[in-house]
Every structure is written in structure tokens, then in C-alpha cells.
Short mmCIF file of C-alpha atoms in Angstrom, two decimals:
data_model
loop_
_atom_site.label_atom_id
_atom_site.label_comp_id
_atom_site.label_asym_id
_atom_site.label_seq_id
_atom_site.Cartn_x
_atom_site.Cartn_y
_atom_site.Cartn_z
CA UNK A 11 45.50 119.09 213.70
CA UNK A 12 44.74 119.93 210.18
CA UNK A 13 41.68 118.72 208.37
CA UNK A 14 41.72 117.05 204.76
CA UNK A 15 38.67 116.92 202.78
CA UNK A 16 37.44 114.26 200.11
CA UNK A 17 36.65 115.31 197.04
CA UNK A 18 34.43 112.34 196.35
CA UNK A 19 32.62 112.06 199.49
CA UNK A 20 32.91 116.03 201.29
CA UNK A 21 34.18 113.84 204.05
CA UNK A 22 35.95 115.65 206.60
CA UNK A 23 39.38 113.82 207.76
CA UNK A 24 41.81 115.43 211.00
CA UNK A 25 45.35 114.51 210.52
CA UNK A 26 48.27 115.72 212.64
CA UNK A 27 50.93 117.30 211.00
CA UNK A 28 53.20 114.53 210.08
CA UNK A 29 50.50 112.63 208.77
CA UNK A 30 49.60 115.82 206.61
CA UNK A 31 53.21 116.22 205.63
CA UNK A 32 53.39 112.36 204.46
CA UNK A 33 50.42 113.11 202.28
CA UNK A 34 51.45 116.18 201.03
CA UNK A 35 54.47 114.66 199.86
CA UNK A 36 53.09 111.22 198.54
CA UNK A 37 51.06 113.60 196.15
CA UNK A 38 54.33 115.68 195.36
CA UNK A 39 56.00 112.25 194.43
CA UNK A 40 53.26 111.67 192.50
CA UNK A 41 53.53 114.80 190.22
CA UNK A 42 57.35 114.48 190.14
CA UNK A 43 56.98 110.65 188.98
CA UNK A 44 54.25 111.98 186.30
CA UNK A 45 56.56 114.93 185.43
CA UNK A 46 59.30 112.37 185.20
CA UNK A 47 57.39 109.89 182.85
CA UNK A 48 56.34 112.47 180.78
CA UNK A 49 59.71 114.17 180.15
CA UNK A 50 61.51 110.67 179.45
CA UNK A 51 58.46 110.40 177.01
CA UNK A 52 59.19 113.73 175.55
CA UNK A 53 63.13 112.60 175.61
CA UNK A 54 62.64 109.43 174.28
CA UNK A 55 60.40 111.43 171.50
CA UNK A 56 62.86 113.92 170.63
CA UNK A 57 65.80 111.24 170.35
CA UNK A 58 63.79 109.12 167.76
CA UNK A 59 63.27 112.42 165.83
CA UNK A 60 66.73 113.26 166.17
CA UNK A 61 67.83 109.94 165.04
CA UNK A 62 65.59 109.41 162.32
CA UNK A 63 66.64 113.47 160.99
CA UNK A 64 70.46 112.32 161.24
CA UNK A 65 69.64 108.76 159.23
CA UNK A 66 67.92 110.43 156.93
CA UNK A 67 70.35 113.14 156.22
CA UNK A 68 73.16 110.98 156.10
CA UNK A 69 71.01 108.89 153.51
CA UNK A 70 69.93 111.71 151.14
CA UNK A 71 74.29 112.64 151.36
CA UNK A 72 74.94 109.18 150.33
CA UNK A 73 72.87 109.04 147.87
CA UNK A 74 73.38 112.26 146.59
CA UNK A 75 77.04 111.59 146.47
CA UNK A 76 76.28 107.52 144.64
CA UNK A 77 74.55 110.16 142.20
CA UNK A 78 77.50 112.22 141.89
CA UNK A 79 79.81 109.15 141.43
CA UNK A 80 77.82 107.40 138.87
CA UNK A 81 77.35 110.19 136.76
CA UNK A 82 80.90 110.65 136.79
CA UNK A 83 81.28 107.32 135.79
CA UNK A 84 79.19 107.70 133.47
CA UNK A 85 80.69 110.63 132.06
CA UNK A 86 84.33 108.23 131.98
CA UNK A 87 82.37 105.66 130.61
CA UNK A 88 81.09 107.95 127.12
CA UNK A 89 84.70 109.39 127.41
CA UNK A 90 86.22 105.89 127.00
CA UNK A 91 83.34 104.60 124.27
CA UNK A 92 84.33 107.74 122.18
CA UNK A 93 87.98 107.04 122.46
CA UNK A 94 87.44 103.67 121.38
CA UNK A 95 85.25 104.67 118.38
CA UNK A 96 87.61 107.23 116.95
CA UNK A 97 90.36 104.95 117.14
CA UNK A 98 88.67 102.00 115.57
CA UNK A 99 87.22 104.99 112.57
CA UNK A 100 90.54 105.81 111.84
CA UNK A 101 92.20 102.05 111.82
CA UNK A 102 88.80 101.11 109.19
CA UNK A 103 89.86 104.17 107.34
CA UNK A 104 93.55 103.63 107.26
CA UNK A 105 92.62 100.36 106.60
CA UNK A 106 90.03 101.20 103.60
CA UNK A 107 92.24 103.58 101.71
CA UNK A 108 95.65 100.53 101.67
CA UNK A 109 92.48 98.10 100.18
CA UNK A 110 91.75 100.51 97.46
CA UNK A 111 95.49 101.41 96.38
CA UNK A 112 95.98 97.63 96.60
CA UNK A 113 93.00 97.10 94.30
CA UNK A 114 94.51 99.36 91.63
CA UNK A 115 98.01 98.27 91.99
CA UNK A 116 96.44 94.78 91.65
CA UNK A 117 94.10 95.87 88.74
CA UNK A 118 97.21 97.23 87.04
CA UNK A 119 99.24 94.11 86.94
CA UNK A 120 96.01 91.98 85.93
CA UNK A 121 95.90 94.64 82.65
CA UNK A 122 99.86 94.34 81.88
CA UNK A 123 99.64 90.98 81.72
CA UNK A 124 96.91 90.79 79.12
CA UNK A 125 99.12 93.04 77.24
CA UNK A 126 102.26 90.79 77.71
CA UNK A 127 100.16 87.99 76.97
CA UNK A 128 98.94 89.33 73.78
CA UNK A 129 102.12 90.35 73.10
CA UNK A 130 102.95 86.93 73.25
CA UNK A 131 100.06 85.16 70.97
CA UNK A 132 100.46 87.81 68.43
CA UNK A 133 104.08 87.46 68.40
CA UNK A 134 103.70 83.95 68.09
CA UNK A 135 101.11 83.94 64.96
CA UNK A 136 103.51 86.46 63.24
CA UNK A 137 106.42 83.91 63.43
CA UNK A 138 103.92 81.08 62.74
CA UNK A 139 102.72 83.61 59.66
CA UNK A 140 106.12 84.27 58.55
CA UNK A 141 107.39 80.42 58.78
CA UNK A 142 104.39 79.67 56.80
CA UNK A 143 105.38 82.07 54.32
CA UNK A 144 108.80 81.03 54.08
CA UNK A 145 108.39 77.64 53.91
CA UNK A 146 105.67 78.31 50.62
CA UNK A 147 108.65 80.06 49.23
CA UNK A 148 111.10 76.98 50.10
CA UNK A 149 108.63 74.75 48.13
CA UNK A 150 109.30 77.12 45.50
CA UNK A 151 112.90 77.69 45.52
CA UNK A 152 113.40 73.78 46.52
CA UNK A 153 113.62 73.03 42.04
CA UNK A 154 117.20 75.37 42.47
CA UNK A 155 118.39 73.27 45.37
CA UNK A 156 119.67 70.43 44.11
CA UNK A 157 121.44 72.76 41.25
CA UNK A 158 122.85 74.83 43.70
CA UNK A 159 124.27 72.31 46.15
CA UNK A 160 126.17 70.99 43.41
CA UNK A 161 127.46 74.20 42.20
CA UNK A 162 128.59 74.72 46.03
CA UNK A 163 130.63 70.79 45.63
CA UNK A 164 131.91 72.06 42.48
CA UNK A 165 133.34 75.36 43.90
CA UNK A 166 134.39 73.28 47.16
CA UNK A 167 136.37 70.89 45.27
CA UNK A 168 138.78 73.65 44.00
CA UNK A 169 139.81 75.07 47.67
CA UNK A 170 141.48 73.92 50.35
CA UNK A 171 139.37 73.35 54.04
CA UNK A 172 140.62 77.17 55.36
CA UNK A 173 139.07 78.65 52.12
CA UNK A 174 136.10 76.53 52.25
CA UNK A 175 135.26 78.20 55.44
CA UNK A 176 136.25 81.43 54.44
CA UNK A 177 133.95 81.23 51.51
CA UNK A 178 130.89 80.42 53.15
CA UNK A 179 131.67 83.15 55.39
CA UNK A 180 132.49 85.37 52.08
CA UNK A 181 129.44 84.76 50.29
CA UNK A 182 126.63 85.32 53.39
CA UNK A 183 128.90 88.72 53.84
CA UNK A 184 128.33 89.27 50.20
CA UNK A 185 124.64 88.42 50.56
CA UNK A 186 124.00 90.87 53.04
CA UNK A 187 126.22 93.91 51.95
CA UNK A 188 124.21 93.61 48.42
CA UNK A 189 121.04 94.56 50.50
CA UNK A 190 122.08 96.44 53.33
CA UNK A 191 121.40 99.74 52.14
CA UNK A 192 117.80 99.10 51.38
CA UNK A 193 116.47 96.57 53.53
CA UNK A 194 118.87 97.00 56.62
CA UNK A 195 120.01 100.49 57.03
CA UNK A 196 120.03 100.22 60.28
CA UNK A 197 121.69 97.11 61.16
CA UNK A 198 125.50 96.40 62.65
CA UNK A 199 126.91 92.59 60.54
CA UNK A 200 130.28 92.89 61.42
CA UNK A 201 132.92 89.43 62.28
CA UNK A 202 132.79 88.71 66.09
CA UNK A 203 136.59 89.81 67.08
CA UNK A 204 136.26 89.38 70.36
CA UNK A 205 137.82 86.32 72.14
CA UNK A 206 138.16 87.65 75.36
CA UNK A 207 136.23 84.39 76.76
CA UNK A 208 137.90 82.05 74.93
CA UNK A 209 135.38 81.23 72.27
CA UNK A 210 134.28 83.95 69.73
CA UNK A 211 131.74 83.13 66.83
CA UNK A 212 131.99 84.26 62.92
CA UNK A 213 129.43 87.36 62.44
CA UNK A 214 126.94 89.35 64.67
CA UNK A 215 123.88 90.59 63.42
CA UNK A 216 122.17 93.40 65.52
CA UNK A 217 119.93 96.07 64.42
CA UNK A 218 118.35 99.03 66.55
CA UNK A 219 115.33 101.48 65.95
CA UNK A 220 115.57 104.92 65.58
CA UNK A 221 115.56 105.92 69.59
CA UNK A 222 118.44 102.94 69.75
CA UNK A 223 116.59 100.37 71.44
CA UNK A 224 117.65 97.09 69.91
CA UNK A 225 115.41 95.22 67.47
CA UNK A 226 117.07 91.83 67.45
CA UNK A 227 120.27 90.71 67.51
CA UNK A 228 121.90 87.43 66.51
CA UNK A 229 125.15 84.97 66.47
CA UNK A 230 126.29 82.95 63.36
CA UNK A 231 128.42 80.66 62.96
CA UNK A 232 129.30 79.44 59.11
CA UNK A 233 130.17 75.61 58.91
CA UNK A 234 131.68 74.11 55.57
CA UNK A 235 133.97 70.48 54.49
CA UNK A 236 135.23 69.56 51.56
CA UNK A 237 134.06 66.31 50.33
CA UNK A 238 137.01 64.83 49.99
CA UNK A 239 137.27 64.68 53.83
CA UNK A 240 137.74 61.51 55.49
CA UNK A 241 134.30 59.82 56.60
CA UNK A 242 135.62 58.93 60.26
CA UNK A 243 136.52 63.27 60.35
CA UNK A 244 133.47 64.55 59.06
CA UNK A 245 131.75 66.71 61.96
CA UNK A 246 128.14 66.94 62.20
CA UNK A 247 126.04 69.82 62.88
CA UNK A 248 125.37 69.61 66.39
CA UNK A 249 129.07 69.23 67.16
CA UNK A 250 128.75 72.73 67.27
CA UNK A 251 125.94 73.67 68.72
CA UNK A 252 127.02 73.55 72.25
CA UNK A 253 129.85 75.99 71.58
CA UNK A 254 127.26 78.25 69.23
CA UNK A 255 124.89 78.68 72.21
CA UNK A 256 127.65 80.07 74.96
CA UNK A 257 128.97 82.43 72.17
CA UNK A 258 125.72 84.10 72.14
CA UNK A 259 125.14 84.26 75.91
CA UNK A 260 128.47 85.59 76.48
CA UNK A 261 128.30 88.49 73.04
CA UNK A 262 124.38 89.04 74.53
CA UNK A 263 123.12 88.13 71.25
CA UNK A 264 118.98 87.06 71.18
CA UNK A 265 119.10 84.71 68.65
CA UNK A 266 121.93 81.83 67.35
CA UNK A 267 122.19 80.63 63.54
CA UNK A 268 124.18 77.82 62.50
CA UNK A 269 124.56 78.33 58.63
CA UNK A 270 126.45 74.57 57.71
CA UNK A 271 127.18 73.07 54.52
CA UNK A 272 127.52 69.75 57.05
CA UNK A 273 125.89 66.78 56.45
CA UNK A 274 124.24 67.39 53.10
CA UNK A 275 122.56 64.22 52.73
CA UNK A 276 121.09 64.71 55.53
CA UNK A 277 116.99 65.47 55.27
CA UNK A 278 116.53 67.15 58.50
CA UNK A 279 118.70 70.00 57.46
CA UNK A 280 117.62 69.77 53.85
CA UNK A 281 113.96 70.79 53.66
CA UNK A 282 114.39 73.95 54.91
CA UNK A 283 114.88 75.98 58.64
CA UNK A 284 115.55 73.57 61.35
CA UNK A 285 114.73 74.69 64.57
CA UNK A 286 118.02 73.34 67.11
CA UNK A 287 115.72 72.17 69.97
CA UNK A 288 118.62 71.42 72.20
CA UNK A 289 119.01 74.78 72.91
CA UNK A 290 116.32 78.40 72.84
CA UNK A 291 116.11 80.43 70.12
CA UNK A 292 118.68 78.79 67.58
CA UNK A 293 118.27 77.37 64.60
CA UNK A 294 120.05 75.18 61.42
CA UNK A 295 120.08 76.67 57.69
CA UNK A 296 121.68 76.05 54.63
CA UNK A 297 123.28 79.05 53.01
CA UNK A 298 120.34 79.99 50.75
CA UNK A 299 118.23 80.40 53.77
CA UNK A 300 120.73 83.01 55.45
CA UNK A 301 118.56 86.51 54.29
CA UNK A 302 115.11 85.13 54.45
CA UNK A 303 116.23 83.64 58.29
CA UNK A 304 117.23 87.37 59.23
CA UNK A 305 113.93 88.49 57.75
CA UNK A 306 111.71 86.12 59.01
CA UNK A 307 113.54 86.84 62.98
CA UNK A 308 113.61 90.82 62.01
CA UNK A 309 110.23 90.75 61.09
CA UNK A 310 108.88 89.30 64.04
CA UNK A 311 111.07 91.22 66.19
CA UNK A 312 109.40 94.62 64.43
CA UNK A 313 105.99 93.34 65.10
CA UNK A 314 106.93 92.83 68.86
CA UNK A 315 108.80 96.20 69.44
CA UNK A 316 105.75 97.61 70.45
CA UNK A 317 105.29 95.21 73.23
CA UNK A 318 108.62 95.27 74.30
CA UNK A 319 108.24 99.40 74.53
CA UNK A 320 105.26 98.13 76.63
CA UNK A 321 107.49 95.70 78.57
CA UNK A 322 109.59 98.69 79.42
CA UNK A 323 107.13 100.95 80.55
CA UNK A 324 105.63 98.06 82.99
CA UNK A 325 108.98 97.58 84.47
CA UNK A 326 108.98 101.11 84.79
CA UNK A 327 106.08 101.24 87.02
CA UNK A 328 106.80 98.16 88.98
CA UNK A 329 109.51 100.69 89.99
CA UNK A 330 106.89 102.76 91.21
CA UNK A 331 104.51 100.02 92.48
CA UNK A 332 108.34 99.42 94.74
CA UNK A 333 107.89 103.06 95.86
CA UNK A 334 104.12 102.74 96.18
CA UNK A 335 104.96 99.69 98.46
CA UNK A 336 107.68 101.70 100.23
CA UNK A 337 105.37 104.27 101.00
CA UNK A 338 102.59 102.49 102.46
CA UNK A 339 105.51 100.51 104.48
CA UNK A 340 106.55 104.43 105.61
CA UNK A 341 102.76 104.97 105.92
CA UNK A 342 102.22 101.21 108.50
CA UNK A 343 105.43 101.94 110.51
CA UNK A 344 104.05 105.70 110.75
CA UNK A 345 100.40 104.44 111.80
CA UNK A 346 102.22 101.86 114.25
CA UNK A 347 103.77 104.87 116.15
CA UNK A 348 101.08 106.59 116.74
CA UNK A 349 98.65 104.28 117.25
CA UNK A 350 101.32 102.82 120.09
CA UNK A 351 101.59 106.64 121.44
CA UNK A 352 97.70 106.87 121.18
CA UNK A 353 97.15 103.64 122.99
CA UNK A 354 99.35 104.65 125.58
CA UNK A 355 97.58 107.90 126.75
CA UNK A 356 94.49 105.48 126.33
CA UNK A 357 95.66 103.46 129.47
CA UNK A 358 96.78 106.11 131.08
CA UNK A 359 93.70 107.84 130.95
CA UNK A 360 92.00 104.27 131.96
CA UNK A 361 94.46 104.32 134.93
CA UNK A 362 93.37 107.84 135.59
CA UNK A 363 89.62 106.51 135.48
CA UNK A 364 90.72 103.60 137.75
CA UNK A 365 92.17 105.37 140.50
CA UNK A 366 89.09 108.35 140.35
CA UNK A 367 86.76 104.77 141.05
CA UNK A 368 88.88 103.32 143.75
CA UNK A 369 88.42 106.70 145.15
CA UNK A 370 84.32 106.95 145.04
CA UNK A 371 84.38 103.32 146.50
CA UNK A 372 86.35 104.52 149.36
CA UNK A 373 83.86 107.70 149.30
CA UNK A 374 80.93 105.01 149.18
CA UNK A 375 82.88 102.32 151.99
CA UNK A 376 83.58 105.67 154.40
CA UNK A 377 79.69 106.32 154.05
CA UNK A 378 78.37 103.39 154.46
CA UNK A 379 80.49 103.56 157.50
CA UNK A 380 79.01 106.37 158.52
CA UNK A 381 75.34 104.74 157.86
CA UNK A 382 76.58 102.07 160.22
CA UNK A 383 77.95 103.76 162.98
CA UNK A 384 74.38 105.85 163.01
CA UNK A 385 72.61 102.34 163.06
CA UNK A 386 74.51 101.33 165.61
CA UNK A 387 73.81 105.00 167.79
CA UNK A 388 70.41 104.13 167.03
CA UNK A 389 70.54 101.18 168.03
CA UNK A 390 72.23 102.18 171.73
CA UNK A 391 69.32 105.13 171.98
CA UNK A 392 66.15 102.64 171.84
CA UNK A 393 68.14 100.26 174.06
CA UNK A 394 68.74 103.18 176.52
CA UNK A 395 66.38 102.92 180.05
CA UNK A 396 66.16 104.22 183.66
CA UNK A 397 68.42 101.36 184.88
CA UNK A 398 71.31 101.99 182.36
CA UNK A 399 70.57 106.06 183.11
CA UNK A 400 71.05 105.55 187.13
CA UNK A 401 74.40 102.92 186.71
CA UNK A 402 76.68 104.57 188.96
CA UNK A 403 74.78 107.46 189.88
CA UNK A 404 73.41 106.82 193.78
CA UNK A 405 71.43 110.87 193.66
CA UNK A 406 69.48 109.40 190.77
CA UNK A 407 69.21 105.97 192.20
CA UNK A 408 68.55 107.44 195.59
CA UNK A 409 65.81 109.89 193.79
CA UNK A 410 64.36 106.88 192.23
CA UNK A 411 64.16 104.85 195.25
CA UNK A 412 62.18 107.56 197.05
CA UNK A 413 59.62 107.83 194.37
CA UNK A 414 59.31 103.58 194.51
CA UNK A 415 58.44 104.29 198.28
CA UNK A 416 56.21 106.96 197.66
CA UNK A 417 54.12 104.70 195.78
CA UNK A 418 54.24 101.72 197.75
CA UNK A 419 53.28 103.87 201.00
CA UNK A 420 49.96 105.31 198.42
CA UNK A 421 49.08 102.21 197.67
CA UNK A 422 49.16 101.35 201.12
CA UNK A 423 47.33 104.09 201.93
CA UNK A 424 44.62 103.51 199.72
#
């Protein structure tokens, strides 16, 4: 027999030795079962820690790595906004410097016009200047008209029609070859020999300065009938106007003169230059008027030379506003090709900055993967207990059985 003691009391209990040995190893149980609790407690403890360390860490790498990736981005994203600003600097540029050249090209042509167009008015107030002037003259001259016309019947009535013709012709030739030496020294009057079109007119008058540019130049045609001439036959003066106007387009002549005898009754013709309207730059004289008509278009030729020098350098730089335009053509189709090349290697380097974030989002979806997986371990850990630790294990189920009994039986015992 052995004897137990209280604790509590100092009571003095006997107990065989079975009875000791059940006691003995009710309070063993006991301690195991506390032992037990308090390792699962540690376990369970340790696990959380463990858990949380691993969430964490994985955290801090994800978010270390976002930080990674969006400075990178970041980086592409200045890399791209520079590319785009030096590419837009030098199209404003390019742009810029065509604007200005076009400017002055456009300044240019603004100033040679003025100067054509007063070329133009003063050329036009030196013919209305000499016309004045002539015609004051006319009104002084017109007392010898009359006198003269009938000294021209008198002579006509003593030659046949071909030497009427030929002595209109005669005396304007005469006219001018008493004067040339002075007043025209530089002037070509020679008989228009060439018929090689069919039609040829009397005389040419062209005249040329002293670096042989041409001054003026101009077609006549002499026109005389005897009186005697049948009424029903007579021409008139613009019979042969037609024909006067295609001579001097095809001879390249500026001016036409019809110098006509024609129709001497007639007024129109009478008081003095007629201006042919029918057709540019021609005009109806009488024979007196054949040296002041070459004057009068000489003169304002001379005043005009100046302008057409003028004329001639303008044309001469339209040449080189051509080449100006050919060069900034050169200069566009130049820009194109590299600004095509350039935008090229622009989406490449996009594509490049495409495919480097389709990787970080795969970097980003693999962690996040990872962040899930871990809340899903975590989640398995705090749903972990004794039952699911003992599934299919009877020496823990068996262990765990003994230590329910153990504590029934103390309970009992108690």
C-alpha cells in the first residue's frame, strides 16, 4: 500500500499500487496535455510569425520591383516626350526658315511690280506727252496741208498706179536717209524682202542701243491711188490693215504704220495720227506724219528702255526664284526622308517600350501570383487544427484518445 498526501488538507490517503499507478499517470497526462497545448500554442505562434515575415517580404519585393518598373517607365516616358519635342523643334524650324524665304521671294515680286507698274504710267504719260506735243505741232503744220495734198494730186496725176506706189515709198525713204545720220545713227530702214510667208510688207524700221538690245522696231506699209481711179476700185484704208498686222507678227516687228494717201477726203485720217483700234499698236498717217510718227514711238521707246532693262533683270531672277523653288522642293523631299526614317526608329523604339511593359506586367501578374498563393498558405495555416493534424494518423489519434480518457477518469475522480 502506498500512502498519498493532500496538499490542501495534510490528509493522509492508502492506495494500492494500481490505484497509485492510475494517479500517477492521470497527472502525467495532465502535464503531457499542458505540454501539448502549450507547444501547439508556441507552433501556432511561430507559423503566424512565419507567415506574416514571408507576406511581408514578398510585399516589400513587389513593391520594390512596382518601384523599379515605374521608374523605368518613367524614364521611357521623358525618353519619348524628348523625342517628340526635338522632332516637333526641328519641323517649327524647318518650317520657320521656308516662311521667311517665302516672305522675301514674295516681298520681291510685290517691289518688281511697282517698278513694272511705274514703268507702265510713266511710259504712258510720255506717249500721252509726246502725242500732245505732236498734235500742237499738227495744228501748226495743218495751214501746209491742204497745199501739200494738192501738190501730192498734182505729182500723182503725171504717173501711172506702179509709180504712184513707188513714190510714196521713194519719198518716206528720202525722208529718212536725209536724217539718218544725225537723228538715227543707229537704226536699220531697209525694204522688207522677205516673202517667205507669203505676205511681206514695204520697209522695216528697227533701231538698237549700244549693248544691241532693241529699242523699237516697226512695219510700214505705203498706200497710194491715182485719182483718176474708178470709184467702185478705190480701196480704203482698212482693206489693209488685216494683212499689215500679220506682216508684223510674222517679221517680229513692235509696232505697224500704215502711211496711205487713201481716202483723202476722209476726216478721220486727215487731222492727224489715227490710232487703228482694230488691231495693238498700229496706227494710220499721212505721209507728212511719217518722221514725227518714228519720233514720237522712238521716243517713248527710249524713255522705257530702262524699264525694259528692269524687265530683264526680273525675268532673270524669276529664274532664280525657279531654282529657289527647286531647292526648297530638294530641301521638302529631303526633310520627308528623314523625317520618315526618324519616325520609323520612333516606333520602333515605342515597340521596344511596349514589349519592356508587357514584360513588367507579367513581372507584376507573376507577383501578385505569388501574393496569392501566400494568402492562400495563410489561409490553410489558421485553418489548420488537431483534427485535420490526426486525419489518417491512428498513433496520434490513439495518443489523443488516451489523453481524452485521462481527463474524463480526473474528472471522475474529483
Amino acid at each position: 500500500m502506498n500512502e498519498i498526501k493532500c496538499p490542501e488538507c495534510g490528509k493522509v490517503f492508502r492506495v494500492d499500487e494500481s490505484g497509485f499507478a492510475s494517479i500517477v499517470k492521470q497527472v502525467r497526462d495532465h502535464e503531457f496535455a499542458q505540454e501539448l497545448r502549450k507547444r501547439e500554442a508556441t507552433f501556432a505562434a511561430e507559423k503566424q510569425s512565419a507567415v506574416e515575415l514571408a507576406v511581408s517580404n514578398a510585399k516589400n519585393a513587389l513593391l520594390a520591383d512596382v518601384a523599379r518598373r515605374d521608374a523605368a517607365i518613367g524614364r521611357l516616358d521623358e525618353q519619348v516626350k524628348a523625342s517628340e519635342k526635338e522632332k516637333t523643334l526641328a519641323v517649327r524650324d524647318a518650317e520657320s526658315k521656308k516662311a521667311i524665304e517665302l516672305a522675301a521671294r514674295d516681298m520681291k515680286i510685290v517691289e518688281l511690280r511697282g517698278v513694272i507698274n511705274a514703268a507702265e504710267l510713266e511710259k504712258s504719260h510720255a506717249v500721252a506727252q509726246a502725242v500732245g506735243k505732236m498734235e500742237r505741232e499738227f495744228d501748226r503744220e495743218r495751214g501746209d496741208y491742204e497745199a501739200t495734198i494738192e501738190a501730192y494730186k498734182s505729182f500723182k496725176a503725171k504717173l501711172s498706179t506702179k509709180k504712184v506706189g513707188e513714190s510714196l515709198e521713194q519719198h518716206c525713204e528720202n525722208e529718212f536717209n536725209a536724217i539718218r545720220a544725225t537723228a538715227f545713227p543707229n537704226a536699220y530702214f531697209e525694204k522688207d524682202s522677205d516673202a517667205k510667208d507669203g505676205s511681206k510688207g514695204d520697209y522695216i524700221y528697227r533701231e538698237f542701243d549700244a549693248a544691241g538690245n532693241e529699242i523699237v522696231s516697226i512695219m510700214f506699209e505705203m498706200k497710194n491711188e491715182e485719182d483718176e481711179t474708178d470709184a467702185k476700185n478705190k480701196k480704203r484704208n482698212e482693206d489693209f490693215l488685216k494683212k499689215l498686222d500679220r506682216d508684223r507678227t510674222n517679221k517680229s516687228c513692235e509696232y505697224a504704220v500704215l502711211v496711205s494717201l487713201l481716202e483723202p477726203d476722209n476726216e478721220l485720217y486727215n487731222a492727224g495720227i489715227f490710232v487703228a483700234y482694230q488691231h495693238p499698236k498700229m496706227y494710220v498717217i499721212r505721209p507728212q506724219f511719217f518722221i514725227p510718227i518714228i519720233s514720237l514711238l522712238r521716243n517713248a521707246a527710249m524713255n522705257t528702255l530702262q524699264y525694259k532693262t528692269e524687265l530683264a533683270r526680273v525675268r532673270s531672277q524669276n529664274v532664280d526664284i525657279a531654282r529657289f523653288e527647286e531647292n526648297i522642293n530638294t530641301f521638302k523631299k529631303g526633310f520627308a526622308y528623314n523625317y520618315d526614317l526618324a519616325s520609323r526608329k520612333f516606333k520602333t523604339a515605342i515597340d521596344e517600350i511596349d514589349k519592356t511593359i508587357d514584360h513588367l506586367q507579367k513581372t507584376k501578374d507573376a507577383l501578385l501570383s505569388s501574393e496569392n498563393n501566400l494568402r492562400l498558405a495563410n489561409n490553410k495555416a489558421e485553418d489548420l487544427t488537431i483534427k485535420k493534424l490526426t486525419r489518417n494518423n491512428p498513433t496520434v489519434q490513439a495518443m489523443f484518445e488516451d489523453l481524452q480518457h485521462s481527463a474524463a477518469e480526473e474528472v471522475i475522480y474529483e
